[in-house]
CSV table of C-alpha atoms in Angstrom, one decimal:
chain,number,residue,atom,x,y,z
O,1,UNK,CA,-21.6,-7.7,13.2
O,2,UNK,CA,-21.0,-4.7,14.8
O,3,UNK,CA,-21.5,-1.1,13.2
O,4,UNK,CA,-18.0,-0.3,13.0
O,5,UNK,CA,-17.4,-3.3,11.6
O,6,UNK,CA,-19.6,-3.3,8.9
O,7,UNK,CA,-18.9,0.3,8.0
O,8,UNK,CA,-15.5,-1.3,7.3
O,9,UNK,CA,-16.7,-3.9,5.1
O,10,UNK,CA,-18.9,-1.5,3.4
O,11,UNK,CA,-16.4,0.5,2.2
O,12,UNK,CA,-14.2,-2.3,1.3
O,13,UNK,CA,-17.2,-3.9,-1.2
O,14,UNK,CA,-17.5,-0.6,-2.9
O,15,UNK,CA,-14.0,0.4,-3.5
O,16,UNK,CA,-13.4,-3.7,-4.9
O,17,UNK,CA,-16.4,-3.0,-7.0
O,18,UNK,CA,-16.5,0.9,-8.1
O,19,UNK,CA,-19.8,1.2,-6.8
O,20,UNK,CA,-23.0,-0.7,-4.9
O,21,UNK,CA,-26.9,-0.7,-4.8
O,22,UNK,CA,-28.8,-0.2,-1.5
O,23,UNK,CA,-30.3,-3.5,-2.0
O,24,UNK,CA,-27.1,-5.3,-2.8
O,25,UNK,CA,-25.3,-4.1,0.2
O,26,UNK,CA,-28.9,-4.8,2.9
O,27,UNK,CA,-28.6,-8.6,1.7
O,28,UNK,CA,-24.9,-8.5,1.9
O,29,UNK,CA,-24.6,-7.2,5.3
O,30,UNK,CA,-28.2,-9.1,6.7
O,31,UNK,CA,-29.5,-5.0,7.4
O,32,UNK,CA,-32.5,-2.8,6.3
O,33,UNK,CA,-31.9,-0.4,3.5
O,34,UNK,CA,-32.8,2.1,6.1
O,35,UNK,CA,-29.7,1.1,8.1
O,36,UNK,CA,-27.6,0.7,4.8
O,37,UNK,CA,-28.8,4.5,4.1
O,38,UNK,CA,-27.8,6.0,7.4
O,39,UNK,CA,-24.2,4.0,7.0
O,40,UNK,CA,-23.6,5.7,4.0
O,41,UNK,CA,-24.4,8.9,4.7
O,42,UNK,CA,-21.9,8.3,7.6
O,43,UNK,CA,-19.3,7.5,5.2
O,44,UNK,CA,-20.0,10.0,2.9
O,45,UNK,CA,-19.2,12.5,5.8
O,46,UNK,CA,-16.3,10.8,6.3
O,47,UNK,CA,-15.1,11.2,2.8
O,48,UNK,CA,-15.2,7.6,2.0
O,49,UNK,CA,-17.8,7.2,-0.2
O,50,UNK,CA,-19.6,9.4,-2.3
O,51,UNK,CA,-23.7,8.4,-2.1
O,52,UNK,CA,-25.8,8.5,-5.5
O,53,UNK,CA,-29.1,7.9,-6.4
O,54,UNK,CA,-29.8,4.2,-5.7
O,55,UNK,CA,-26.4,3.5,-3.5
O,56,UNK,CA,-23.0,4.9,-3.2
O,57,UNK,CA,-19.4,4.7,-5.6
O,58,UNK,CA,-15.8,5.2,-4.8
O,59,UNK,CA,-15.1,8.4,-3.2
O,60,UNK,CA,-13.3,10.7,-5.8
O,61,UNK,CA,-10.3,10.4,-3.9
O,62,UNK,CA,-11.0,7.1,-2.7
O,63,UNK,CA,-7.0,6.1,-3.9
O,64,UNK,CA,-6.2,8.5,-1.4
O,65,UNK,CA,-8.1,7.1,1.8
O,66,UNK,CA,-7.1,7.7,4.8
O,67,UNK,CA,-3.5,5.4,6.5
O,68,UNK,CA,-5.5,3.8,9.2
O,69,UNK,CA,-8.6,2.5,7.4
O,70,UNK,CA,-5.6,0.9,4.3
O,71,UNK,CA,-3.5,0.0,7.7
O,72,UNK,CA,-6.4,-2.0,8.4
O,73,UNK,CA,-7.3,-4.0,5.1
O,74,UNK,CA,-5.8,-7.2,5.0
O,75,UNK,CA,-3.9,-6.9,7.9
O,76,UNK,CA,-2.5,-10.6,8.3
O,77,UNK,CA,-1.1,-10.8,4.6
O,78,UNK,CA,0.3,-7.3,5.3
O,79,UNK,CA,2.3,-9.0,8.1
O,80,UNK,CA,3.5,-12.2,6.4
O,81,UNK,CA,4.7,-10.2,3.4
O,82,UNK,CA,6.7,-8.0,5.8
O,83,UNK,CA,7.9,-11.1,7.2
O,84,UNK,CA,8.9,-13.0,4.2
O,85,UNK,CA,10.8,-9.6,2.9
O,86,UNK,CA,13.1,-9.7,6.2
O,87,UNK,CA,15.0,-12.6,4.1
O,88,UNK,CA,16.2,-9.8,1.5
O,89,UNK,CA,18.1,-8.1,4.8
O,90,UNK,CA,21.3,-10.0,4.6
O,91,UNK,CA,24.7,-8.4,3.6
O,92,UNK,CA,22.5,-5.4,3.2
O,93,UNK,CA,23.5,-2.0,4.8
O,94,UNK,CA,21.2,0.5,3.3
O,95,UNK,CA,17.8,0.1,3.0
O,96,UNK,CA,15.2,2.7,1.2
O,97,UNK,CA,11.4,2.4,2.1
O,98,UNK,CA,8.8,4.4,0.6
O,99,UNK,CA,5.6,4.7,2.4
O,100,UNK,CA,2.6,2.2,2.5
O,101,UNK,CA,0.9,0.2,4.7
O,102,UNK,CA,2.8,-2.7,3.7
O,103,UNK,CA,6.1,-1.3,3.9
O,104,UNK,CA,5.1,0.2,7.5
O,105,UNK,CA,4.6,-3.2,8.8
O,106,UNK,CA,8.1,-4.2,7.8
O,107,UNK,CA,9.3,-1.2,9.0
O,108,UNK,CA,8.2,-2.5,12.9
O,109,UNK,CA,10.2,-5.8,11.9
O,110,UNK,CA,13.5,-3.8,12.1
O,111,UNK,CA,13.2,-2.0,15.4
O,112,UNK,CA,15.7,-3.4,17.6
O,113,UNK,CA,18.1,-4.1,15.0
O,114,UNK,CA,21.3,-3.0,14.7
O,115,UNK,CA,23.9,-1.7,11.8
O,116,UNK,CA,21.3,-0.7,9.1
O,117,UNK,CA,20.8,2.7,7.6
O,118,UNK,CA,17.1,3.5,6.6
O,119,UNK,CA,16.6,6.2,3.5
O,120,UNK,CA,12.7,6.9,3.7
O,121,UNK,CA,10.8,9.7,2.0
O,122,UNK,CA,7.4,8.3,4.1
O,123,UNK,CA,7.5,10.2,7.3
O,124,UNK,CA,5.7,7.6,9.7
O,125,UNK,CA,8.0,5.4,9.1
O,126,UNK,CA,11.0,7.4,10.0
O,127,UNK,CA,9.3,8.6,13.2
O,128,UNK,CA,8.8,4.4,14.1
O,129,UNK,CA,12.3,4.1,13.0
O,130,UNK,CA,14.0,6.7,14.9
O,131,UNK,CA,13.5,4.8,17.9
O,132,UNK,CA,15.7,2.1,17.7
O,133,UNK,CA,19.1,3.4,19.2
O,134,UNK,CA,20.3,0.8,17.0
O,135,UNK,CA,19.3,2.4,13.1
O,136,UNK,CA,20.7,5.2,11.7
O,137,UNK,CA,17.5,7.1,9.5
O,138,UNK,CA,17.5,9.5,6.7
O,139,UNK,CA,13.9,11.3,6.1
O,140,UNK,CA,13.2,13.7,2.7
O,141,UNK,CA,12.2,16.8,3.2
O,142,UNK,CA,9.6,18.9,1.3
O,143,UNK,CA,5.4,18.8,0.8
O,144,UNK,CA,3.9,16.1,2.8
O,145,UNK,CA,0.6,14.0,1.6
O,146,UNK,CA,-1.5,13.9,4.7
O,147,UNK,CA,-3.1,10.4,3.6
O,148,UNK,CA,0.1,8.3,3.3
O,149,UNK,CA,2.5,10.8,5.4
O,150,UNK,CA,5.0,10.8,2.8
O,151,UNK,CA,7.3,13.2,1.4
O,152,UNK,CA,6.1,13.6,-2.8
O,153,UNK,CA,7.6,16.5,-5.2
O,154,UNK,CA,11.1,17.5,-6.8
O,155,UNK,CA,12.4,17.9,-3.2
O,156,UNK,CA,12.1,14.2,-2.5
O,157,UNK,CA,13.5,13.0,-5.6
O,158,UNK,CA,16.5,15.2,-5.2
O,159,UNK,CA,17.2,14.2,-1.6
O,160,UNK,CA,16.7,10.3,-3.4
O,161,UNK,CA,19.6,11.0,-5.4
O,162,UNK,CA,22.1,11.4,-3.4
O,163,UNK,CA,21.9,7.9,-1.6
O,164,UNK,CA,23.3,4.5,-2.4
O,165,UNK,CA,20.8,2.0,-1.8
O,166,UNK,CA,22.1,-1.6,-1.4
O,167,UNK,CA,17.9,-2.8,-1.0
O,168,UNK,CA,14.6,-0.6,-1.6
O,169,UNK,CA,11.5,-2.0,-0.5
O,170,UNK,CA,8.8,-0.5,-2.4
O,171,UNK,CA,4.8,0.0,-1.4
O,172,UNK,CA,2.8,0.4,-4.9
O,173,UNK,CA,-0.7,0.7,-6.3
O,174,UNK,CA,-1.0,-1.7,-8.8
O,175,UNK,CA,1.3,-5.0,-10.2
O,176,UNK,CA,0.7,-5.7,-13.8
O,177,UNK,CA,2.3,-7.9,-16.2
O,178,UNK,CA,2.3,-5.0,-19.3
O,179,UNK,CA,1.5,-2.2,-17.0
O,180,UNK,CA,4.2,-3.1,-14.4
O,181,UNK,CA,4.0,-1.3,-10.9
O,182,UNK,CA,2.3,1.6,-10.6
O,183,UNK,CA,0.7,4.5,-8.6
O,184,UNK,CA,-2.2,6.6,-8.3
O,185,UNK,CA,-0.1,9.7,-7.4
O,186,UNK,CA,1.8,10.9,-10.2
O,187,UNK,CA,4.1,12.6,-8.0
O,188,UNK,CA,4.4,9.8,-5.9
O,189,UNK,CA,5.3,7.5,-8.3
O,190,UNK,CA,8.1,9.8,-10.0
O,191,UNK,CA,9.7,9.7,-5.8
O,192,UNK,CA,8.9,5.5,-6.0
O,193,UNK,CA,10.9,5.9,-9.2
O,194,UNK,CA,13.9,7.6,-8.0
O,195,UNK,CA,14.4,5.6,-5.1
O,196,UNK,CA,14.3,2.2,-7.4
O,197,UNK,CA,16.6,4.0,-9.6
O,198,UNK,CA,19.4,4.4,-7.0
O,199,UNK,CA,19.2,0.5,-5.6
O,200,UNK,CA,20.9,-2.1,-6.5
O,201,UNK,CA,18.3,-4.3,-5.8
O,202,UNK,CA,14.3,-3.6,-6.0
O,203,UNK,CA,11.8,-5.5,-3.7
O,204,UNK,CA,7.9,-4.9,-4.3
O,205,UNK,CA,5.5,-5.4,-1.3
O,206,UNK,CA,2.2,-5.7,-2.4
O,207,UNK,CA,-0.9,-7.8,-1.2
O,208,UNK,CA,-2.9,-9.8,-3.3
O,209,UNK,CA,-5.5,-7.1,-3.9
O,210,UNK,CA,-3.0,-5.0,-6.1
O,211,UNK,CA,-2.1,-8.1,-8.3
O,212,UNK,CA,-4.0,-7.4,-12.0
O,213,UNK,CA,-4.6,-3.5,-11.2
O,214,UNK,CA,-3.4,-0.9,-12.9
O,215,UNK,CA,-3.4,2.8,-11.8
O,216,UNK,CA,-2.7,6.3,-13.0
O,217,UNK,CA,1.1,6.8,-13.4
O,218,UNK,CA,4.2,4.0,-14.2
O,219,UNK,CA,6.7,3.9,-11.4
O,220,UNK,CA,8.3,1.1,-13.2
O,221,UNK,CA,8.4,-2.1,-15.5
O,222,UNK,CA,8.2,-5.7,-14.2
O,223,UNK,CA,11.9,-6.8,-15.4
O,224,UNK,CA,13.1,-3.5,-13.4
O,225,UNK,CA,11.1,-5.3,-10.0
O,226,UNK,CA,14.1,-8.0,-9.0
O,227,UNK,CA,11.2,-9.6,-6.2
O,228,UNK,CA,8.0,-9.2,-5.9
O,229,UNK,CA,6.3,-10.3,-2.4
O,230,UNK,CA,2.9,-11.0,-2.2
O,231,UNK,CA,0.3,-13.5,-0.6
O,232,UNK,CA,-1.2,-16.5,-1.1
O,233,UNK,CA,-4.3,-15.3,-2.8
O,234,UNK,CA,-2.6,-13.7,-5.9
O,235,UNK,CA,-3.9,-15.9,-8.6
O,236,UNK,CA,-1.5,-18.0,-10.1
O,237,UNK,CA,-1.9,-17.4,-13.6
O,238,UNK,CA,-0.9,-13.9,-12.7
O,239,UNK,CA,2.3,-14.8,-10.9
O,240,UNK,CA,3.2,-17.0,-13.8
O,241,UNK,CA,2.9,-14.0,-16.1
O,242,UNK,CA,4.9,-11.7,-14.1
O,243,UNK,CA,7.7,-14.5,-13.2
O,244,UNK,CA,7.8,-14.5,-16.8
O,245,UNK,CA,9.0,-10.9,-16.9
O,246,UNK,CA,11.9,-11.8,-15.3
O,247,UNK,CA,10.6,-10.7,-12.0
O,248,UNK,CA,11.0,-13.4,-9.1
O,249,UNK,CA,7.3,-13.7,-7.3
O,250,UNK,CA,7.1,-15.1,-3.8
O,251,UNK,CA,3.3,-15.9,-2.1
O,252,UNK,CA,3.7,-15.3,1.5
C-alpha cells in the first residue's frame, strides 16, 4: 500500500472509530509504530487528525474535512446513489440541490440535459452546472463555508424562499429513525431545511456510512423525507425502521 493511500485509510479508521492507538493502527496497516508516528504527525498538519498521547482522535473539526478527501470516501456508492436518484427526474422542472459529495456526483449526471432549472445554495455545483448550455442555474448568495463550498446563513434561506421546487435532492450528515436527518452545521442545516420546505417532493442521498448517526442540529423528520437513497450496505434492520416512518428507502 502506498503512503498516500494509507494516510487515506488512516484517517478513515479514526473518524469511524473517534480515535486509535499507535499499535492498533501498525497491525492494521502491516507498518512500524515509527511509520504510524510520522503519518500522523503528517495528518495532524494537515488538520485531519489531532495526535494524543498514545495515538490520535478526530480532528475537532473533523465534520468539517476538507471536499476532496469526503469526494473520495466511498466513491462507487456515491455514484450508484446519484444514479438511482436520476429516476426521481421525470415530469420534474425544478430541481434544488444543496451541497455534498453525494449530491455533486449527481449533479455531473445532469450535464448535457436539457429543460431543467437547478436552485443550488452549494457553489461547486453551480459552477459544474453552469456549463451545460442546456440548464438554467440559480446560486444563493452570501458567506461561503470553504469545506463544502456552500452558501450557509439568513442570506441563503431567504434566497430559498423565493423558489418553487418541484424535487430537492438533499446531502445530510446523519439518517436516523427518531433523530431523522441531520447536520453538523447548524447553519447549514437551517439552509437544508428551507430548501425541503419549499419542495414538493424531498429526496435524501446518503451512503451507507450516515445510516444510524446522528449529528448536531435537525434538518428534518423521517416522514418529512418522501425517499431516501442509499446503498447496499445500510443494514436492514435500519431501513425497516425508517420505511416505517413513512419514508420510502431504496439500496442502490
Amino acid at each position: 500500500m502506498q503512503r498516500k493511500e494509507r494516510l487515506h485509510h488512516i484517517v478513515s479508521a479514526i473518524v469511524d472509530n473517534l480515535s486509535m492507538e499507535v499499535p492498533e493502527l501498525a497491525a492494521r496497516f502491516d507498518v512500524s509504530e515509527a511509520t504510524i508516528r510520522r503519518d500522523l504527525e503528517l495528518l495532524e498538519e494537515q488538520q485531519l487528525v489531532s495526535r494524543t498521547r498514545g495515538g490520535a482522535t478526530t480532528h475537532v473539526a473533523f465534520n468539517d474535512l476538507p471536499l476532496g478527501f469526503k469526494t473520495s470516501q466511498d466513491l462507487d456508492e456515491k455514484r450508484r446513489i446519484a444514479r438511482s436518484a436520476l429516476a426521481f427526474l421525470d415530469g420534474a422542472r425544478v430541481v434544488g440541490m444543496t451541497g455534498g459529495t453525494t449530491t455533486n456526483e449527481f449533479a455531473r449526471q445532469l450535464l448535457g440535459r436539457r429543460g431543467l432549472t437547478v436552485v443550488t445554495n452549494a457553489l461547486n455545483i453551480a459552477t459544474s452546472l453552469v456549463s451545460s448550455p442546456g440548464l438554467r442555474v440559480f446560486a444563493a448568495g452570501g458567506e461561503v463555508r470553504s469545506s463544502s463550498q456552500e452558501v450557509v446563513g439568513p442570506s441563503a434561506e431567504a434566497f430559498l424562499s423565493e423558489y418553487n421546487i418541484d424535487v430537492s435532492f438533499l446531502g445530510v450528515d446523519g439518517v436516523d429513525t427518531e433523530a431523522g436527518c441531520t447536520n453538523y452545521d447548524p447553519i447549514g442545516a437551517r439552509v437544508n431545511g428551507a430548501m425541503r420546505a419549499r419542495s414538493r417532493m424531498t429526496i435524501v442521498l446518503a451512503d451507507a456510512t450516515k445510516i444510524g448517526r446522528v449529528a448536531l442540529a435537525s434538518v428534518c423528520s423521517m416522514d418529512e423525507v418522501d425517499v431516501l437513497i442509499t446503498d447496499s450496505r445500510a443494514p436492514q434492520s435500519a431501513v425497516d425502521a425508517i420505511q416505517r416512518r413513512g419514508c420510502r428507502v431504496i439500496c442502490a
